CSV table of C-alpha atoms in Angstrom, one decimal:
chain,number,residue,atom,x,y,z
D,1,UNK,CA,-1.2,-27.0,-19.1
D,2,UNK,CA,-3.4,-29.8,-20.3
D,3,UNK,CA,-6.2,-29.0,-23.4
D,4,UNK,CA,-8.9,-29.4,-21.0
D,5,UNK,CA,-7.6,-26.9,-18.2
D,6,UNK,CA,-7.6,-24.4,-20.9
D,7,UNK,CA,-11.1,-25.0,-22.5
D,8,UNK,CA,-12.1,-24.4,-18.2
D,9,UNK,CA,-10.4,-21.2,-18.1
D,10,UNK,CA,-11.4,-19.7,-21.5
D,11,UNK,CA,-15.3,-20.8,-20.0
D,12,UNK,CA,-14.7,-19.1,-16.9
D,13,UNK,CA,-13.1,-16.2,-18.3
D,14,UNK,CA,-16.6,-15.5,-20.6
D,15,UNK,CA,-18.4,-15.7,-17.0
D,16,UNK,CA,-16.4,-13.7,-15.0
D,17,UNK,CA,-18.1,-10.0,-14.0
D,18,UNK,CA,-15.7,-7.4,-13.8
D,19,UNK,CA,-14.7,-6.4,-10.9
D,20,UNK,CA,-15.1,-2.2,-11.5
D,21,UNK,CA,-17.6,-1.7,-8.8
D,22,UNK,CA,-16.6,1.7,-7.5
D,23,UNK,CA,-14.4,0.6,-4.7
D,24,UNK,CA,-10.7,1.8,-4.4
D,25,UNK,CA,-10.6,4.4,-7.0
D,26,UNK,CA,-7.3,5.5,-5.2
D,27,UNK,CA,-5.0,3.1,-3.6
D,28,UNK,CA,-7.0,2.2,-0.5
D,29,UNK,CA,-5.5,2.8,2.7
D,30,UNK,CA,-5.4,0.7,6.4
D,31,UNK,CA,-3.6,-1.1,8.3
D,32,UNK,CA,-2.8,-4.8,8.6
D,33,UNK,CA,-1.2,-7.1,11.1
D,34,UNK,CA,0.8,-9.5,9.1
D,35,UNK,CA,4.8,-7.7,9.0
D,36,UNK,CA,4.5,-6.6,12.6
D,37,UNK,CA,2.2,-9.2,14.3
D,38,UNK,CA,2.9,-12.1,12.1
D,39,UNK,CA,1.4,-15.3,13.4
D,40,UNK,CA,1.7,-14.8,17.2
D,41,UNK,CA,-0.9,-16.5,18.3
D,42,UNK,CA,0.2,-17.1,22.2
D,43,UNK,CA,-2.3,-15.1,23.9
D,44,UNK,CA,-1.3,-16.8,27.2
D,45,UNK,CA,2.2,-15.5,27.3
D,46,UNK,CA,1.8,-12.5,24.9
D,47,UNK,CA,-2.0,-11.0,25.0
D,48,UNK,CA,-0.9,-7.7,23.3
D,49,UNK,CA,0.5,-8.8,20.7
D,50,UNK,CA,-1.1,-12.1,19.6
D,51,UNK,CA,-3.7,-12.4,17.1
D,52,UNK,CA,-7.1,-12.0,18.5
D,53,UNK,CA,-10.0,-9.5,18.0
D,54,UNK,CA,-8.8,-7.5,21.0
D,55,UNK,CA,-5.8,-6.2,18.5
D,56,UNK,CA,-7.9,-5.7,15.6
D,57,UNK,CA,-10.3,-3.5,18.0
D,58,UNK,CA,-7.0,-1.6,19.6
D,59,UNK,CA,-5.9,-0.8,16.1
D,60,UNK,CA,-9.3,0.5,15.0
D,61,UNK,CA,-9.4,2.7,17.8
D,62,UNK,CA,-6.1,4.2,17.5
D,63,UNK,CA,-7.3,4.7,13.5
D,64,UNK,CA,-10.2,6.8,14.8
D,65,UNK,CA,-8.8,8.7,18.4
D,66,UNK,CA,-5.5,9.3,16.8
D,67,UNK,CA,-6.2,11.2,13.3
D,68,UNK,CA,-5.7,8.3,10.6
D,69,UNK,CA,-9.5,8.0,9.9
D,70,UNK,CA,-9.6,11.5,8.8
D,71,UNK,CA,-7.0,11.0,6.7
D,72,UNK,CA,-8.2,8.5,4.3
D,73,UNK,CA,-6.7,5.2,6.9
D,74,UNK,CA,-10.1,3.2,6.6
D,75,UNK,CA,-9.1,-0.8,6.4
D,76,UNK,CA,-8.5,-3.0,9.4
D,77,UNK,CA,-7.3,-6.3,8.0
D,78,UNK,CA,-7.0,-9.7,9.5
D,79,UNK,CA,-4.1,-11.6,8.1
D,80,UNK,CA,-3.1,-15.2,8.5
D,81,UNK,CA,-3.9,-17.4,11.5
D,82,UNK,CA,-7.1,-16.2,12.3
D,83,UNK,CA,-9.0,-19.6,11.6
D,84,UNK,CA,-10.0,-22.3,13.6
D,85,UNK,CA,-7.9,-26.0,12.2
D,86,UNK,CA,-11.4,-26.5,11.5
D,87,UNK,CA,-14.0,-25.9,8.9
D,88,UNK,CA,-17.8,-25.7,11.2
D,89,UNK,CA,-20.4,-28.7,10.2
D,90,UNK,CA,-21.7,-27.0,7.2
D,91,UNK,CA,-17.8,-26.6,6.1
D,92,UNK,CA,-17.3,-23.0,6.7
D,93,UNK,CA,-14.4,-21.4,8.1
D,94,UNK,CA,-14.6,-19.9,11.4
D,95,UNK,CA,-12.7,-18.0,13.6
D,96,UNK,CA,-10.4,-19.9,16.2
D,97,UNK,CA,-13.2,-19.3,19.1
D,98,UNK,CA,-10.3,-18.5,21.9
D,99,UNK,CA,-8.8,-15.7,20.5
D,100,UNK,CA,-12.2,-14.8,18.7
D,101,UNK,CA,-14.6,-15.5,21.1
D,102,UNK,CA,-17.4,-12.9,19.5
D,103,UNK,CA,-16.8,-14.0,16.4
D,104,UNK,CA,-15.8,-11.8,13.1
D,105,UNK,CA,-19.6,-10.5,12.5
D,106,UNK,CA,-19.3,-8.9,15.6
D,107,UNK,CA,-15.9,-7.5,15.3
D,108,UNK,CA,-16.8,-6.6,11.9
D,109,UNK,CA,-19.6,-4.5,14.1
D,110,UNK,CA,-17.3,-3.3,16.0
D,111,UNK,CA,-15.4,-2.0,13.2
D,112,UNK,CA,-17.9,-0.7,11.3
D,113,UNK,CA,-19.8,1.7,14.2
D,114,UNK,CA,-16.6,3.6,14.2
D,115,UNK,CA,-16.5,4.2,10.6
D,116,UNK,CA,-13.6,2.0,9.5
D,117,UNK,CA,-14.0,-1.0,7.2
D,118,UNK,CA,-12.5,-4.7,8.0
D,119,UNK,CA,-10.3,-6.8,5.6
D,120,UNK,CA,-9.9,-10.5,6.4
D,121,UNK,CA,-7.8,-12.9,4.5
D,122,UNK,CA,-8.0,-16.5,3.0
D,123,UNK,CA,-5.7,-18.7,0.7
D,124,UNK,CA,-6.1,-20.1,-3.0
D,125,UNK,CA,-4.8,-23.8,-1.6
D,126,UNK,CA,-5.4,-26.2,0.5
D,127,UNK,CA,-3.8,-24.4,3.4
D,128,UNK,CA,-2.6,-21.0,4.2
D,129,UNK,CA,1.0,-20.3,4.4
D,130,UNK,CA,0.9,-21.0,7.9
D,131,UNK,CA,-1.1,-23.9,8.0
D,132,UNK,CA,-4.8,-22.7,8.6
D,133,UNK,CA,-7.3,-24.1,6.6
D,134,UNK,CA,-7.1,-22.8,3.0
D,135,UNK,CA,-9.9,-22.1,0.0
D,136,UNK,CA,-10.0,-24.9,-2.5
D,137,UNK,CA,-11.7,-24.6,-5.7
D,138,UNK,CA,-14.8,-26.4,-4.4
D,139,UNK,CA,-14.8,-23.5,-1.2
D,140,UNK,CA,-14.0,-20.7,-2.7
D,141,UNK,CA,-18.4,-19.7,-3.0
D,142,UNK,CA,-19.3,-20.8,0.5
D,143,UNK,CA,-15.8,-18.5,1.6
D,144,UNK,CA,-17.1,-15.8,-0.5
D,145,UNK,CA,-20.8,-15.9,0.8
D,146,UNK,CA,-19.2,-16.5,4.3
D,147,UNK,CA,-17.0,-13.5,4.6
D,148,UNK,CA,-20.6,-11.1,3.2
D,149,UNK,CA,-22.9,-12.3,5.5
D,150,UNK,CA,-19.9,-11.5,8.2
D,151,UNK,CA,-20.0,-7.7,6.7
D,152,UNK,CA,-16.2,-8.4,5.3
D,153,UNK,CA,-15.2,-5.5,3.1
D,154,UNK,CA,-11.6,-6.1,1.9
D,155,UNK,CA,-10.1,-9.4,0.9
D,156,UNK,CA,-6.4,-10.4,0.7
D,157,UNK,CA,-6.9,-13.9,-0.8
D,158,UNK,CA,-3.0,-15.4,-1.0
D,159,UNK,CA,-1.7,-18.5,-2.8
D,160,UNK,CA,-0.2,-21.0,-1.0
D,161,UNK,CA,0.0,-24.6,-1.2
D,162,UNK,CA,-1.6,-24.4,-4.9
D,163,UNK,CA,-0.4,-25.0,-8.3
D,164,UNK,CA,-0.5,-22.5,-11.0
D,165,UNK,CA,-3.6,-24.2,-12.6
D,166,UNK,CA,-5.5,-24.0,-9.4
D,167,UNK,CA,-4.3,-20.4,-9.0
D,168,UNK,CA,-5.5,-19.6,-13.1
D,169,UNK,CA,-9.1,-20.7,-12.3
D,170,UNK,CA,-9.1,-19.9,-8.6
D,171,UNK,CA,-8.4,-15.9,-8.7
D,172,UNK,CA,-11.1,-15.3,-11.4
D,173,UNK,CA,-13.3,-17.8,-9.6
D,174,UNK,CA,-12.9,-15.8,-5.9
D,175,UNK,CA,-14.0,-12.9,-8.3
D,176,UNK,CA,-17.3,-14.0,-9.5
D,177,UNK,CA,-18.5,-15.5,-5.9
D,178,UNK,CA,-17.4,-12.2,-4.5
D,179,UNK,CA,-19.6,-10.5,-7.2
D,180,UNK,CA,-22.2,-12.5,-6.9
D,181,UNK,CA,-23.1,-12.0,-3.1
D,182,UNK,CA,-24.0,-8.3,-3.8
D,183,UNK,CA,-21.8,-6.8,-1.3
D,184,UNK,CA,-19.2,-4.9,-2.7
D,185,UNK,CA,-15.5,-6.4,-1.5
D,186,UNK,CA,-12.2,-4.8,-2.0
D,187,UNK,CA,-10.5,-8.4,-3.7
D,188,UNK,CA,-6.3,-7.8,-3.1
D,189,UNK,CA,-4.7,-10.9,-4.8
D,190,UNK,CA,-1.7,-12.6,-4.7
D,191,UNK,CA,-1.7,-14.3,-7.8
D,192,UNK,CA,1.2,-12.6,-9.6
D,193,UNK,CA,3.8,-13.3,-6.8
D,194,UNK,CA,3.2,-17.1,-7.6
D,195,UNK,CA,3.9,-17.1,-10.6
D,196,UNK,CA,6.9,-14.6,-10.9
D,197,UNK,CA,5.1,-11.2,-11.3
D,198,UNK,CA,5.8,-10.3,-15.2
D,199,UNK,CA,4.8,-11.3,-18.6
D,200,UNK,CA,4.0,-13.5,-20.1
D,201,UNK,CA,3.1,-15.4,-16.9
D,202,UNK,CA,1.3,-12.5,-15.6
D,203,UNK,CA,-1.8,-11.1,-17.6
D,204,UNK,CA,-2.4,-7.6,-16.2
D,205,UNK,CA,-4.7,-6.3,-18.8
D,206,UNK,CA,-7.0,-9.7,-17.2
D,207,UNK,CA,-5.9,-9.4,-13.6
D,208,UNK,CA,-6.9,-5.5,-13.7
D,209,UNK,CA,-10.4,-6.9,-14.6
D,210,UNK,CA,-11.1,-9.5,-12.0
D,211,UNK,CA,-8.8,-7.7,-9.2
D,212,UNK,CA,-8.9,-4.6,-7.3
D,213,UNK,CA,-5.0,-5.1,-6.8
D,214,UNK,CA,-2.7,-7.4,-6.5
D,215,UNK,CA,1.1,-8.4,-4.9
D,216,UNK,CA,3.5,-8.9,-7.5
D,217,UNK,CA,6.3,-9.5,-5.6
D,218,UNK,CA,7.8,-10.8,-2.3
D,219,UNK,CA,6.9,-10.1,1.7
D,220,UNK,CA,8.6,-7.0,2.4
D,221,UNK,CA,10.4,-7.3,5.5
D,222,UNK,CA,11.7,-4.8,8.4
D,223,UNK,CA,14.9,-3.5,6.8
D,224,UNK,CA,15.7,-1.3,4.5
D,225,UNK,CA,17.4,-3.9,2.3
D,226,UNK,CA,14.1,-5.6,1.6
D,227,UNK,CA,12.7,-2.5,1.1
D,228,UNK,CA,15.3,-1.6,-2.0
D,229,UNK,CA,15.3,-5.0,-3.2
D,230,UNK,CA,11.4,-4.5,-3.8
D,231,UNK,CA,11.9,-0.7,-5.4
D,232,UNK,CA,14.6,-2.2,-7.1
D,233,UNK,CA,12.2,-5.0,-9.0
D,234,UNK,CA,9.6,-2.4,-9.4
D,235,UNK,CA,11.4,-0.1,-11.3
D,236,UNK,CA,13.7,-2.2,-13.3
D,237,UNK,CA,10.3,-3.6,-14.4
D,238,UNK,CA,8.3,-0.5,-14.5
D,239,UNK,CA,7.7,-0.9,-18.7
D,240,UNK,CA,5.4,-3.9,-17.9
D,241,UNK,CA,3.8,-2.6,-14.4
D,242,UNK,CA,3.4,0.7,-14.7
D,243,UNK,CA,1.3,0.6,-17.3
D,244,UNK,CA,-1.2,-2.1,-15.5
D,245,UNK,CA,-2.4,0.2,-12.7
D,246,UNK,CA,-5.5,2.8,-12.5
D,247,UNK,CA,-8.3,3.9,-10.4
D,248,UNK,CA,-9.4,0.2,-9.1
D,249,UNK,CA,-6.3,-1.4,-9.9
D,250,UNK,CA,-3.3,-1.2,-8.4
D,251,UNK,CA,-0.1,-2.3,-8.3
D,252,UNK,CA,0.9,-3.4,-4.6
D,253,UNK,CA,4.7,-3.4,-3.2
D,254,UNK,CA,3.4,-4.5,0.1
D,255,UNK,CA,2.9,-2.8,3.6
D,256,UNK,CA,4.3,0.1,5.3
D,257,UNK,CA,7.0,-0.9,7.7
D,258,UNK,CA,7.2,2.6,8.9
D,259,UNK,CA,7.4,3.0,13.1
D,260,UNK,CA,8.7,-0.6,13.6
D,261,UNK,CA,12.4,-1.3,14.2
D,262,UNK,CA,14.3,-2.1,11.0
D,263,UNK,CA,13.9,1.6,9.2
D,264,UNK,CA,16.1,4.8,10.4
D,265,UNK,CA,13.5,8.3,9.7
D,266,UNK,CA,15.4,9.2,6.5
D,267,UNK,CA,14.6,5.8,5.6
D,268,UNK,CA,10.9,6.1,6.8
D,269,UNK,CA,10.7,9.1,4.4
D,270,UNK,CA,12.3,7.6,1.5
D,271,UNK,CA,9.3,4.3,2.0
D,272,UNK,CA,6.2,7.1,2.4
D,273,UNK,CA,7.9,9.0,-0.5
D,274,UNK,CA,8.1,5.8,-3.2
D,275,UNK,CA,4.9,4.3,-2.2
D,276,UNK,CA,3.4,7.9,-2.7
D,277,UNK,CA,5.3,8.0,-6.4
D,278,UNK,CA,4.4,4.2,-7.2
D,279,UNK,CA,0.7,5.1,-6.4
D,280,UNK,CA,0.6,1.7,-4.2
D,281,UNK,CA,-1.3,0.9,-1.0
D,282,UNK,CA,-0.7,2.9,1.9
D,283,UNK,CA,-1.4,-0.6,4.5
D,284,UNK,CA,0.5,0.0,7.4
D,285,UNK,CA,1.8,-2.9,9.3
D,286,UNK,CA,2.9,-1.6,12.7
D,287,UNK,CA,1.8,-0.9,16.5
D,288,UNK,CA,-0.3,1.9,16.3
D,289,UNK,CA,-0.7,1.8,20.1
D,290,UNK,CA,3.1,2.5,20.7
D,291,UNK,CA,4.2,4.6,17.6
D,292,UNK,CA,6.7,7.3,17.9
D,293,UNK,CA,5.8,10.8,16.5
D,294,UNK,CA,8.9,11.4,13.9
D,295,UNK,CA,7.0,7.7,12.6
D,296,UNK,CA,3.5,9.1,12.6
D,297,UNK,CA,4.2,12.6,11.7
D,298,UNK,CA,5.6,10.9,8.4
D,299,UNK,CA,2.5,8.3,7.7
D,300,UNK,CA,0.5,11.5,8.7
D,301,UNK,CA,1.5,14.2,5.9
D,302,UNK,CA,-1.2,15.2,4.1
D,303,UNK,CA,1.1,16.1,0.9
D,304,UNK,CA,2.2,12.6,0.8
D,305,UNK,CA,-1.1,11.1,1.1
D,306,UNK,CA,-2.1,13.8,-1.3
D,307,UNK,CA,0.1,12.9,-3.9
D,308,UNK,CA,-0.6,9.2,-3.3
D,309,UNK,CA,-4.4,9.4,-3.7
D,310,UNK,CA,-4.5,11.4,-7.0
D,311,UNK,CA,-7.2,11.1,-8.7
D,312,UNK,CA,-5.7,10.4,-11.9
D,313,UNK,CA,-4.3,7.4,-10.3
D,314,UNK,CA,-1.0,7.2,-13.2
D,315,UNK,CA,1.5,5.6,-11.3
D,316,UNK,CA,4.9,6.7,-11.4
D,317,UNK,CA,8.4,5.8,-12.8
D,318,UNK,CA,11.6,6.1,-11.6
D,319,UNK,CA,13.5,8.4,-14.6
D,320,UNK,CA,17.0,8.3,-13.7
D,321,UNK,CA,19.7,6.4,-11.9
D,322,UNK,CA,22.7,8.4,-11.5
D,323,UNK,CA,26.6,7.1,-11.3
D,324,UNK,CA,26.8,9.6,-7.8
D,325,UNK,CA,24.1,6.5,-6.5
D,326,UNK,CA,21.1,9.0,-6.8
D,327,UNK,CA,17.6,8.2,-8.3
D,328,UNK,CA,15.0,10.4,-9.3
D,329,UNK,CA,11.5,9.3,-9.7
D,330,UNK,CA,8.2,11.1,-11.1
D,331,UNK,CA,4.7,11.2,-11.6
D,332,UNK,CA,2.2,13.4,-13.4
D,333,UNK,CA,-0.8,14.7,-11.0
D,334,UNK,CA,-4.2,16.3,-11.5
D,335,UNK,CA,-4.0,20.0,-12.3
D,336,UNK,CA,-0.9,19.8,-14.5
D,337,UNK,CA,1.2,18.8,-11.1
D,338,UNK,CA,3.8,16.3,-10.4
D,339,UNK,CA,5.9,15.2,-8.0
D,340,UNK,CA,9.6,14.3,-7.4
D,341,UNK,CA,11.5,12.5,-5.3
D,342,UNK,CA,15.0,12.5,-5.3
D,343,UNK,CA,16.6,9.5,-3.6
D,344,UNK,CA,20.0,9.1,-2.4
D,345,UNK,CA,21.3,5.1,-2.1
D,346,UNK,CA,24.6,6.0,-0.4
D,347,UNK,CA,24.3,5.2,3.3
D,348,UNK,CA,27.6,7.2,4.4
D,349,UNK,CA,27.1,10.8,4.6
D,350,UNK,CA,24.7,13.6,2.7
D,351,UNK,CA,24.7,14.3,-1.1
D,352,UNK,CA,25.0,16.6,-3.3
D,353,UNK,CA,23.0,16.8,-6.6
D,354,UNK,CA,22.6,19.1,-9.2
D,355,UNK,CA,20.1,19.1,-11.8
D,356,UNK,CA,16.9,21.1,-13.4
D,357,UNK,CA,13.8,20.7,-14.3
D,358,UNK,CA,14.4,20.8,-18.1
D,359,UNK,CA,17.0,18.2,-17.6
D,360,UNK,CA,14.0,16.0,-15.8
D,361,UNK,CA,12.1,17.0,-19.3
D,362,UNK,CA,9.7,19.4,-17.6
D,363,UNK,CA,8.5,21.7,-20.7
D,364,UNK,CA,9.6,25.3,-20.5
D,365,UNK,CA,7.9,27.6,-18.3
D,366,UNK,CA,7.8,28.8,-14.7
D,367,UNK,CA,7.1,26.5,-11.8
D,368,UNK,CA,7.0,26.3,-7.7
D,369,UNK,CA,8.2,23.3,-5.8
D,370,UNK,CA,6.8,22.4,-2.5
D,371,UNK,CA,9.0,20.4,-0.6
D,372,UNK,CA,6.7,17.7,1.0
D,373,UNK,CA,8.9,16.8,4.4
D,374,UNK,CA,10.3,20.3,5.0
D,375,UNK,CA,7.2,22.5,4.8
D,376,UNK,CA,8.9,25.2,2.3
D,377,UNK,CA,8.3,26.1,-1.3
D,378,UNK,CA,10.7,27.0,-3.8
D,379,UNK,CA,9.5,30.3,-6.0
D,380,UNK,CA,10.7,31.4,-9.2
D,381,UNK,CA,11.8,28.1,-10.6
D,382,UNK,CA,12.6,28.4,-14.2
D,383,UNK,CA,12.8,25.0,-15.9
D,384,UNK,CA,16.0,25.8,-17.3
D,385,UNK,CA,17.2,27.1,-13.8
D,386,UNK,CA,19.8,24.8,-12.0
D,387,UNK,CA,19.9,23.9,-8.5
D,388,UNK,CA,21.4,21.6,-5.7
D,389,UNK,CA,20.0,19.4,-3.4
D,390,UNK,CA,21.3,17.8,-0.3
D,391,UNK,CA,20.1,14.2,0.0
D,392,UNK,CA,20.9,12.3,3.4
D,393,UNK,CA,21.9,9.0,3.6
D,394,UNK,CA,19.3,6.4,2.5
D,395,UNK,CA,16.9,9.4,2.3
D,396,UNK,CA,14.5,11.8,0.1
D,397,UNK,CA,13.5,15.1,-1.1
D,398,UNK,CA,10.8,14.9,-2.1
D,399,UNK,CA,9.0,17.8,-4.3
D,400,UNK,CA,5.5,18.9,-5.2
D,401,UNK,CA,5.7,20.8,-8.5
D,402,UNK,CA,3.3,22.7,-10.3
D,403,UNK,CA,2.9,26.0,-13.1
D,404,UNK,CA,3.8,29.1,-11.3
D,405,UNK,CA,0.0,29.9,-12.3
D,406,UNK,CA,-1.4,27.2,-10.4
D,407,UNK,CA,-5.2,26.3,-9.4
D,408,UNK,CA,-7.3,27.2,-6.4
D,409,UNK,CA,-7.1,23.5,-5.5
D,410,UNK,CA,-3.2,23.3,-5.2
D,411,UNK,CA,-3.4,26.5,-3.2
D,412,UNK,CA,-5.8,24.2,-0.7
D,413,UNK,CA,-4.2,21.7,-0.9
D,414,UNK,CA,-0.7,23.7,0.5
D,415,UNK,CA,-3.3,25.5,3.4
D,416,UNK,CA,-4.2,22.2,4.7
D,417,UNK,CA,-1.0,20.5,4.8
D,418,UNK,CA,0.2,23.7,6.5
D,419,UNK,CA,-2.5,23.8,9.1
D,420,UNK,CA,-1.6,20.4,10.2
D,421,UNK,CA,2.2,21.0,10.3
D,422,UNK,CA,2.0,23.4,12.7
D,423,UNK,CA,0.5,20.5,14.8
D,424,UNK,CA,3.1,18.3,13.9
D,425,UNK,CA,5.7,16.0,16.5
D,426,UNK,CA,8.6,16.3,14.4
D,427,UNK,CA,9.6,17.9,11.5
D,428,UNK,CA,12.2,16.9,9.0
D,429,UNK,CA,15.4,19.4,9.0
D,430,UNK,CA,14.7,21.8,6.0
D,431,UNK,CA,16.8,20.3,2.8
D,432,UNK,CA,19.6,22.8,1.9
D,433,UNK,CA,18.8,23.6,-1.0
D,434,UNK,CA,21.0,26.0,-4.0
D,435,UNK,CA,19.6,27.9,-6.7
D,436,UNK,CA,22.2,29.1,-9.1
């Protein structure tokens, strides 16, 4: 980096208005089209599935008739290949007219009348990374002013075809127009990816101030390989990212692939469960029109979301990887909570694992354990008392834990998630569990 790139950098950096406006105290929570729908953009051959506004309206109505909206699933967001080739005559983007003939001001209408909030994307680059047009340095106000006067709420700004000095002045750049049009934006960037995701490439204390969150690694994809490579990375690097995220900034792994083809259920679990530990982005990526009820019974459990959106917002750490192949991962919770999750990485038959609380360095004391995909509690848990789980294959138990004595709020919290069950598609088989 040349002397004179830096002298820019450190000026923007004295300019820049920190992004802590209130907005995604807790991981916000949507759904976007990008891992299912990709870039499918032959309507003539494939109108349900290709990108246009009639998808982005099917998905927000499914958000509201089918129970998501109530549940905290607010975004609808627009990935790539949205745009027109072309900028308009006063160099704006604009929405590719066939496929979004009432342009995103009215879908953004559309959106907002049933209570939902839209996310739209652009790219820190000359083009997207499919080709679209992208947001140089000398777009990125006219972008930002663009995407407020359409009533944008959320945007994923990614970084392709760029250079990492473009990217350093670009991201705090995007951050300051977004400020500056007075409509408070939900700013998800990409930055980190780009430049390998850690230290010292990657300045989170900085990035927390100018982002709301941020990708730090690669596109998941539908399998449950991509989905442990990306656990993996997070939690062999969890001394430098854990630390990073908060209310209004978060650490983001990358959409739910839950209720499209690559995952089996146990596997489904194990993704709601991690995400719920690693306090990231609930942003499905699926076909809300055709999803199958073991699918949404799991996006749909109110302990998981629960857990997920503490208020704290700590994000959590994976504490132990066992020679038997079995993880466990925790995080603290409001009202002296935590949770569990207990993952097995064989993929050939259940097992066994036989621990305690004290051995997870839970103080002394007595505590309960609710288990979040079985819709039973464990009473009369000492921390020193041993027990067995059976993990399946590829799969979780996951556990709500809390003081025997526990709040008011954690009693709620059980009622609700109850109530719904009983309402539920599917259920997971109870997990045999032993006390000794």
């Amino acid at each position: 980096m040349g002397p004179l790139a830096v002298t820019q950098l450190l000026a923007l950096i004295s300019l820049i208005v920190a992004m802590d406006n209130g907005l995604v105290r807790t991981p916000p929570m949507g759904w976007m089209a990008w891992e299912r729908f990709r870039c499918d953009i032959d309507c003539k051959d494939d109108p349900k599935n290709c990108i246009r506004e009639d998808l982005f309206r099917d998905m927000a109505d499914r958000l509201v008739e089918d129970g998501w909206k109530e549940l905290g699933y607010e975004y609808v967001i627009i990935d790539d290949c949205w745009m027109s080739m072309l900028r308009d005559e006063h160099g704006r983007l604009q929405p590719d007219p066939s496929r979004f003939p009432g342009g995103i001001e009215k879908l953004a209408r559309y959106i907002h009348d049933r209570g939902l909030k839209l996310g739209i994307y652009a790219d820190m680059g000359t083009h997207t990374c499919m080709g679209f047009p992208g947001t140089t340095l000398d777009k990125i106000n006219i972008d930002a002013q663009t995407f407020a006067s359409w009533g944008v709420d959320y945007l994923k700004f990614d970084g392709c075809s760029s250079n990492p000095i473009e990217l350093m002045l670009g991201y705090p750049l995007m951050s300051k127009a977004l400020n500056a049009t007075g409509r408070p934006i939900a700013y998800s960037c990409s930055w980190p990816v780009y430049v390998g995701g850690l230290p010292p490439n990657v300045n989170y204390t900085f990035l927390g101030e100018i982002c709301h969150l941020w990708r730090n690694y690669v596109d998941i994809q539908d399998s449950w390989d991509s989905l442990q490579g990306i656990v993996d990375w997070f939690s062999n690097n969890q001394d430098d990212l854990q630390p990073a995220a908060g209310p209004g900034r978060w650490n983001d792994p990358d959409m739910l692939i839950i209720g499209n083809f690559g995952l089996s259920v146990d596997q489904a679990r194990s993704q709601m469960a991690l995400w719920a530990i690693m306090a990231a982005p609930l942003i499905m990526s699926n076909d809300l029109r055709n999803l199958d009820n073991s699918a949404r019974f799991i996006l749909q459990n109110k302990m998981a979301i629960a857990i997920n959106q503490d208020p704290m917002g700590i994000q959590g750490r994976r504490l132990l990887q066992e020679k038997n192949h079995i993880e466990v991962y925790w995080r603290p919770l409001s009202h002296s909570a935590s949770a569990l999750v207990f993952l097995s990485r064989r993929t050939d038959m259940p097992s066994l694992y036989h621990t305690s609380l004290a051995k997870l360095k839970y103080d002394a004391g007595n505590y309960e354990a609710y288990d979040v995909f079985t819709d039973s509690t464990v009473k009369g848990l000492n921390a020193t008392t041993e027990f067995t789980l059976s993990i399946n294959p590829s799969g979780v138990v996951m556990w709500y834990v809390y003081p025997e004595q526990h709040s008011k709020e954690t009693e709620t919290l059980h009622y609700q998630h109850k109530k719904a069950s009983q309402f539920a598609f599917h259920k997971a088989e109870p997990a045999h569990l032993t006390v000794l």
